[in-house]
Coordinates of N, CA, C and O in Angstrom, one line a residue:
M1 N 24.4 -12.3 13.4 CA 23.3 -11.9 12.0 C 23.6 -11.8 10.6 O 25.4 -10.7 11.2
S2 N 24.0 -12.3 10.1 CA 24.6 -12.5 8.4 C 23.2 -11.6 8.1 O 22.6 -10.4 8.1
E3 N 24.2 -10.6 7.0 CA 24.6 -9.0 6.5 C 22.8 -9.6 5.7 O 22.5 -8.9 5.8
V4 N 22.7 -10.6 4.6 CA 20.9 -11.8 4.1 C 19.5 -11.7 5.3 O 18.6 -11.2 4.6
D5 N 20.3 -12.2 6.7 CA 19.4 -11.8 7.7 C 19.1 -10.3 7.5 O 17.9 -10.0 8.3
E6 N 19.7 -9.5 8.5 CA 19.4 -8.0 8.6 C 18.2 -7.7 7.3 O 18.1 -6.6 8.0
R7 N 19.4 -7.6 6.0 CA 19.0 -7.1 5.2 C 17.0 -7.5 5.6 O 16.3 -6.8 5.0
F8 N 17.1 -9.1 5.0 CA 15.1 -9.2 5.3 C 14.6 -8.5 6.3 O 13.6 -8.5 6.3
D9 N 15.4 -8.4 7.1 CA 15.0 -8.2 8.6 C 14.7 -6.6 8.5 O 13.1 -6.1 8.5
R10 N 14.7 -5.7 7.5 CA 14.4 -4.8 7.2 C 13.5 -4.1 6.6 O 12.4 -3.6 6.4
W11 N 13.9 -5.0 5.8 CA 13.0 -5.3 5.0 C 11.8 -5.8 4.8 O 10.4 -5.3 5.0
T12 N 11.0 -5.9 5.9 CA 10.2 -7.0 6.2 C 9.3 -6.0 7.4 O 7.9 -5.6 7.3
E13 N 9.8 -5.3 8.3 CA 9.6 -3.7 8.9 C 9.1 -2.9 8.0 O 8.0 -2.2 7.9
R14 N 9.9 -2.5 7.1 CA 10.2 -1.6 6.2 C 8.6 -1.3 5.5 O 7.6 -0.8 5.4
L15 N 8.2 -3.1 5.3 CA 6.9 -3.3 4.1 C 5.5 -3.3 4.7 O 4.2 -2.7 4.7
R16 N 6.0 -3.5 6.7 CA 5.3 -3.9 7.4 C 4.3 -2.1 7.9 O 3.2 -2.0 8.0
T17 N 5.2 -1.7 7.9 CA 5.2 -0.2 7.7 C 4.5 0.6 6.9 O 3.3 1.5 7.7
L18 N 5.4 0.5 5.7 CA 3.9 1.2 4.5 C 2.5 0.5 4.4 O 1.6 1.6 4.5
L19 N 3.0 -1.2 4.8 CA 0.9 -0.9 4.5 C 0.3 -1.2 6.2 O -0.8 -1.1 5.9
A20 N 0.9 -0.5 6.9 CA 0.1 0.7 7.9 C -0.5 1.3 7.9 O -1.8 2.5 8.2
N21 N 0.1 2.5 6.7 CA -0.8 3.5 6.0 C -2.2 3.4 5.7 O -2.5 2.7 4.7
T22 N -2.9 3.9 6.8 CA -4.3 4.2 5.9 C -5.2 4.7 4.9 O -5.8 4.7 4.0
D23 N -4.4 5.6 3.7 CA -4.0 6.0 2.6 C -3.5 5.3 1.7 O -2.8 5.4 1.3
E24 N -5.0 4.6 1.4 CA -4.4 4.1 0.1 C -4.0 4.1 -1.2 O -3.3 3.4 -1.5
D25 N -3.7 5.2 -2.0 CA -3.4 5.9 -2.7 C -1.7 5.9 -2.2 O -1.1 5.8 -2.9
A26 N -1.1 6.8 -1.3 CA 0.1 7.1 -0.4 C 0.7 6.1 -0.7 O 1.6 5.5 -0.8
R27 N 0.3 4.7 -0.3 CA 0.1 3.8 0.2 C 0.8 2.6 -0.8 O 1.9 2.6 -1.4
Q28 N 0.1 2.7 -1.8 CA 0.4 2.5 -2.7 C 1.8 2.5 -3.7 O 2.1 2.2 -3.9
A29 N 1.8 4.4 -3.9 CA 2.8 5.0 -4.5 C 4.0 4.2 -3.6 O 5.3 4.7 -4.0
A30 N 3.6 4.8 -2.3 CA 5.4 3.7 -1.4 C 5.6 2.5 -1.4 O 6.5 2.1 -1.3
M31 N 5.0 1.9 -1.4 CA 4.6 0.2 -2.6 C 5.9 0.6 -3.4 O 6.7 -0.8 -3.7
D32 N 5.4 1.2 -4.7 CA 6.0 0.6 -5.5 C 7.2 1.6 -5.5 O 7.5 0.4 -6.0
E33 N 7.6 2.4 -5.2 CA 9.2 2.9 -5.0 C 10.0 2.1 -3.7 O 11.3 1.6 -4.0
A34 N 8.9 1.2 -3.1 CA 9.9 0.8 -2.1 C 10.2 -1.5 -2.7 O 11.6 -1.1 -2.2
M35 N 9.4 -1.3 -3.6 CA 9.7 -2.3 -4.3 C 10.9 -2.2 -5.8 O 11.6 -3.5 -5.4
D36 N 10.8 -1.8 -5.9 CA 11.8 -0.6 -6.7 C 13.6 -1.0 -6.3 O 14.1 -1.2 -6.3
E37 N 13.3 -0.4 -4.7 CA 14.7 0.1 -3.9 C 15.1 -1.3 -3.6 O 16.1 -1.3 -3.6
M38 N 13.9 -1.9 -2.9 CA 14.7 -3.3 -2.1 C 14.6 -4.6 -3.6 O 16.0 -5.2 -3.8
W39 N 14.4 -4.4 -5.0 CA 15.0 -5.5 -6.2 C 16.3 -4.5 -5.8 O 17.2 -5.5 -7.0
I40 N 16.5 -3.4 -6.2 CA 18.4 -3.1 -6.8 C 19.1 -2.8 -5.6 O 20.2 -3.9 -5.9
E41 N 18.6 -3.6 -4.5 CA 19.0 -4.1 -3.3 C 19.5 -5.9 -3.3 O 20.5 -6.0 -3.0
D42 N 18.1 -6.0 -3.6 CA 18.5 -7.8 -3.3 C 17.1 -8.0 -4.7 O 16.5 -8.0 -3.8
K43 N 18.0 -8.6 -6.1 CA 17.1 -9.3 -6.6 C 15.9 -10.5 -6.3 O 15.4 -11.0 -7.4
N44 N 17.2 -10.8 -5.2 CA 16.1 -12.7 -4.3 C 14.9 -11.9 -4.4 O 13.6 -13.2 -3.7
L45 N 14.7 -11.1 -3.5 CA 13.3 -11.0 -2.0 C 12.0 -11.0 -3.5 O 11.9 -9.7 -4.9
I46 N 10.8 -11.1 -2.9 CA 9.4 -11.2 -3.5 C 8.5 -11.0 -2.8 O 8.5 -12.3 -1.5
A47 N 7.6 -10.2 -2.8 CA 6.4 -10.4 -2.0 C 5.5 -10.4 -2.8 O 5.4 -10.6 -3.8
Y48 N 4.6 -11.2 -2.5 CA 3.5 -11.8 -3.1 C 2.6 -12.6 -2.0 O 2.4 -12.1 -0.7
W49 N 0.8 -12.0 -2.5 CA -0.2 -12.9 -2.3 C -0.3 -14.8 -1.8 O -0.4 -14.8 -2.8
E50 N -0.1 -15.2 -1.0 CA 0.2 -17.0 -0.7 C -0.8 -17.0 -1.6 O -1.3 -18.6 -1.7
N51 N -2.1 -16.9 -0.5 CA -3.0 -17.8 -1.1 C -3.9 -17.3 -1.6 O -5.9 -17.6 -1.7
C52 N -3.3 -16.4 -2.9 CA -4.7 -15.8 -3.5 C -4.6 -16.9 -4.6 O -3.9 -17.3 -5.3
I53 N -5.8 -17.6 -5.4 CA -6.3 -18.2 -5.9 C -5.8 -18.0 -7.6 O -5.4 -19.4 -8.5
D54 N -5.9 -16.6 -8.1 CA -5.6 -16.4 -9.2 C -4.5 -15.6 -9.8 O -4.1 -15.4 -10.9
G55 N -4.4 -15.4 -8.3 CA -2.7 -14.7 -8.3 C -3.4 -12.4 -9.1 O -2.1 -11.8 -9.6
C56 N -4.0 -12.0 -9.3 CA -4.5 -11.2 -10.0 C -5.1 -9.9 -8.5 O -5.4 -8.7 -8.0
C57 N -5.9 -11.0 -6.6 CA -5.9 -9.8 -6.6 C -6.0 -10.1 -5.0 O -5.1 -11.0 -4.7
P58 N -6.1 -8.6 -3.7 CA -5.4 -9.4 -2.9 C -5.7 -10.6 -1.8 O -7.0 -10.5 -1.5
T59 N -5.4 -11.8 -1.3 CA -6.0 -12.1 -0.4 C -5.6 -12.5 0.0 O -4.3 -13.1 0.2
G60 N -6.1 -13.4 1.8 CA -5.1 -14.0 2.7 C -3.9 -13.7 2.5 O -4.1 -12.1 3.4
E61 N -2.5 -13.9 3.2 CA -1.6 -13.6 3.4 C -0.9 -12.5 2.4 O -0.2 -13.5 1.5
L62 N 0.3 -11.8 2.4 CA 1.4 -10.6 2.2 C 2.5 -11.2 2.4 O 2.7 -10.8 4.2
V63 N 3.2 -12.4 1.6 CA 4.1 -12.9 2.4 C 5.3 -11.8 1.9 O 5.6 -11.5 0.4
L64 N 6.1 -11.7 2.4 CA 8.2 -11.7 2.4 C 8.6 -13.1 1.8 O 9.0 -13.8 2.6
V65 N 9.2 -13.8 0.7 CA 10.3 -14.7 1.1 C 11.1 -13.4 0.2 O 11.6 -13.4 -0.7
R66 N 13.0 -14.3 0.0 CA 13.7 -14.3 -0.9 C 14.4 -15.6 -1.1 O 14.0 -17.3 -0.5
L67 N 14.6 -15.5 -2.3 CA 14.3 -17.1 -3.0 C 16.0 -16.7 -3.6 O 17.2 -16.6 -3.8
V68 N 16.9 -18.3 -3.3 CA 17.9 -18.5 -3.8 C 18.8 -20.2 -5.1 O 19.6 -19.9 -4.9
H69 N 17.8 -19.7 -5.8 CA 17.5 -20.2 -6.9 C 18.9 -19.8 -7.8 O 18.1 -18.5 -7.9
P70 N 19.8 -20.4 -8.5 CA 20.0 -18.9 -8.7 C 19.5 -18.6 -10.6 O 19.7 -17.7 -10.8
Q71 N 18.3 -19.3 -11.0 CA 18.4 -18.5 -12.0 C 16.4 -17.9 -12.0 O 15.8 -17.7 -12.9
V72 N 16.6 -17.5 -10.9 CA 15.3 -16.8 -10.8 C 15.3 -16.1 -9.9 O 15.8 -15.3 -8.8
S73 N 15.6 -14.9 -10.3 CA 15.2 -13.3 -9.3 C 13.6 -13.1 -9.3 O 13.0 -12.8 -10.7
A74 N 13.3 -12.0 -8.4 CA 11.8 -11.3 -8.6 C 11.3 -11.1 -9.2 O 10.3 -11.0 -10.1
P75 N 12.6 -10.2 -9.9 CA 12.0 -8.6 -11.3 C 11.1 -9.7 -12.4 O 10.6 -9.3 -12.8
A76 N 12.4 -10.8 -12.3 CA 11.7 -11.1 -13.6 C 10.9 -12.4 -13.4 O 10.0 -13.3 -14.9
M77 N 9.9 -12.8 -12.5 CA 8.8 -13.3 -12.6 C 7.4 -12.1 -12.9 O 7.4 -11.8 -11.8
V78 N 7.2 -13.2 -14.2 CA 6.1 -12.9 -14.4 C 4.5 -12.9 -13.9 O 4.1 -12.5 -12.9
R79 N 4.6 -14.5 -13.6 CA 3.5 -14.6 -12.5 C 4.6 -16.3 -11.7 O 5.6 -16.2 -11.4
V80 N 3.5 -16.6 -10.3 CA 3.5 -16.9 -9.2 C 4.3 -18.4 -9.1 O 2.9 -18.5 -9.8
F81 N 4.9 -19.0 -9.0 CA 4.2 -20.3 -8.8 C 5.0 -20.4 -8.0 O 6.0 -20.9 -7.4
P82 N 4.2 -21.3 -6.9 CA 4.1 -21.6 -5.7 C 5.1 -22.7 -5.4 O 5.7 -22.5 -4.4
E83 N 5.2 -23.9 -6.0 CA 6.1 -25.4 -5.5 C 7.7 -24.0 -6.0 O 8.2 -24.7 -5.4
L84 N 8.1 -23.3 -6.7 CA 9.0 -23.2 -6.5 C 9.7 -22.2 -6.0 O 10.3 -22.0 -5.2
I85 N 8.2 -21.2 -5.4 CA 9.0 -20.1 -4.3 C 9.0 -21.2 -2.9 O 10.2 -20.8 -2.1
R86 N 8.6 -22.4 -3.0 CA 8.8 -23.0 -2.0 C 10.4 -24.2 -1.5 O 10.7 -23.7 -0.8
S87 N 10.4 -24.1 -2.9 CA 11.3 -24.8 -3.3 C 13.1 -24.6 -2.7 O 13.9 -24.8 -2.4
S88 N 12.4 -23.4 -3.5 CA 13.4 -22.1 -3.1 C 14.1 -21.0 -2.0 O 14.8 -19.7 -2.3
R89 N 13.7 -21.0 -1.4 CA 13.3 -19.9 -0.8 C 14.1 -19.6 0.3 O 14.4 -21.1 0.7
T90 N 14.7 -18.9 1.3 CA 15.6 -19.3 2.9 C 15.2 -18.7 3.8 O 15.4 -18.6 4.8
H91 N 13.7 -17.5 3.3 CA 13.3 -17.4 4.4 C 12.4 -17.0 4.1 O 11.8 -16.4 2.6
R92 N 11.3 -16.4 5.0 CA 10.3 -16.5 4.5 C 9.7 -15.6 6.3 O 9.5 -15.6 6.8
A93 N 8.7 -14.4 5.1 CA 8.1 -13.1 6.3 C 6.0 -13.1 6.4 O 6.2 -13.1 5.5
V94 N 5.2 -13.5 6.5 CA 4.5 -12.7 6.8 C 4.1 -10.9 7.4 O 4.2 -10.5 8.1
I95 N 3.8 -10.2 6.0 CA 3.1 -9.1 6.1 C 2.0 -8.7 6.4 O 1.9 -7.4 6.7
F96 N 0.9 -8.9 6.0 CA 0.3 -8.1 6.3 C -1.2 -10.0 6.0 O -0.5 -10.6 5.6
E97 N -2.3 -9.8 6.3 CA -3.6 -10.3 6.0 C -4.5 -9.7 5.5 O -4.9 -8.9 7.0
E98 N -5.1 -11.0 5.1 CA -6.4 -9.3 3.7 C -7.3 -10.7 4.9 O -7.2 -11.9 4.3
N99 N -8.2 -10.0 5.1 CA -9.6 -10.9 5.8 C -10.1 -11.3 3.8 O -10.6 -10.5 3.9

């Protein structure tokens, strides 16, 4: 397994563990901290709600993807562009499903 694969798998498991926390305030604080740490380690990782219509509320599946487009980094993305993400990712994992 490559270093990139190992890093992606590690972050997938960490985010799943954080989202299992039932204390919403603690979970959100831990997620914010994790996102900062994740982007320091790999600026191509992004977690987003894949099936959200307007991008502002959690619906569908929270996924973690790794982008490979040289001009796209996750922290720099203000809006989610599904077509760009689909065409530029190398990894995808469902982290959480919201009903």
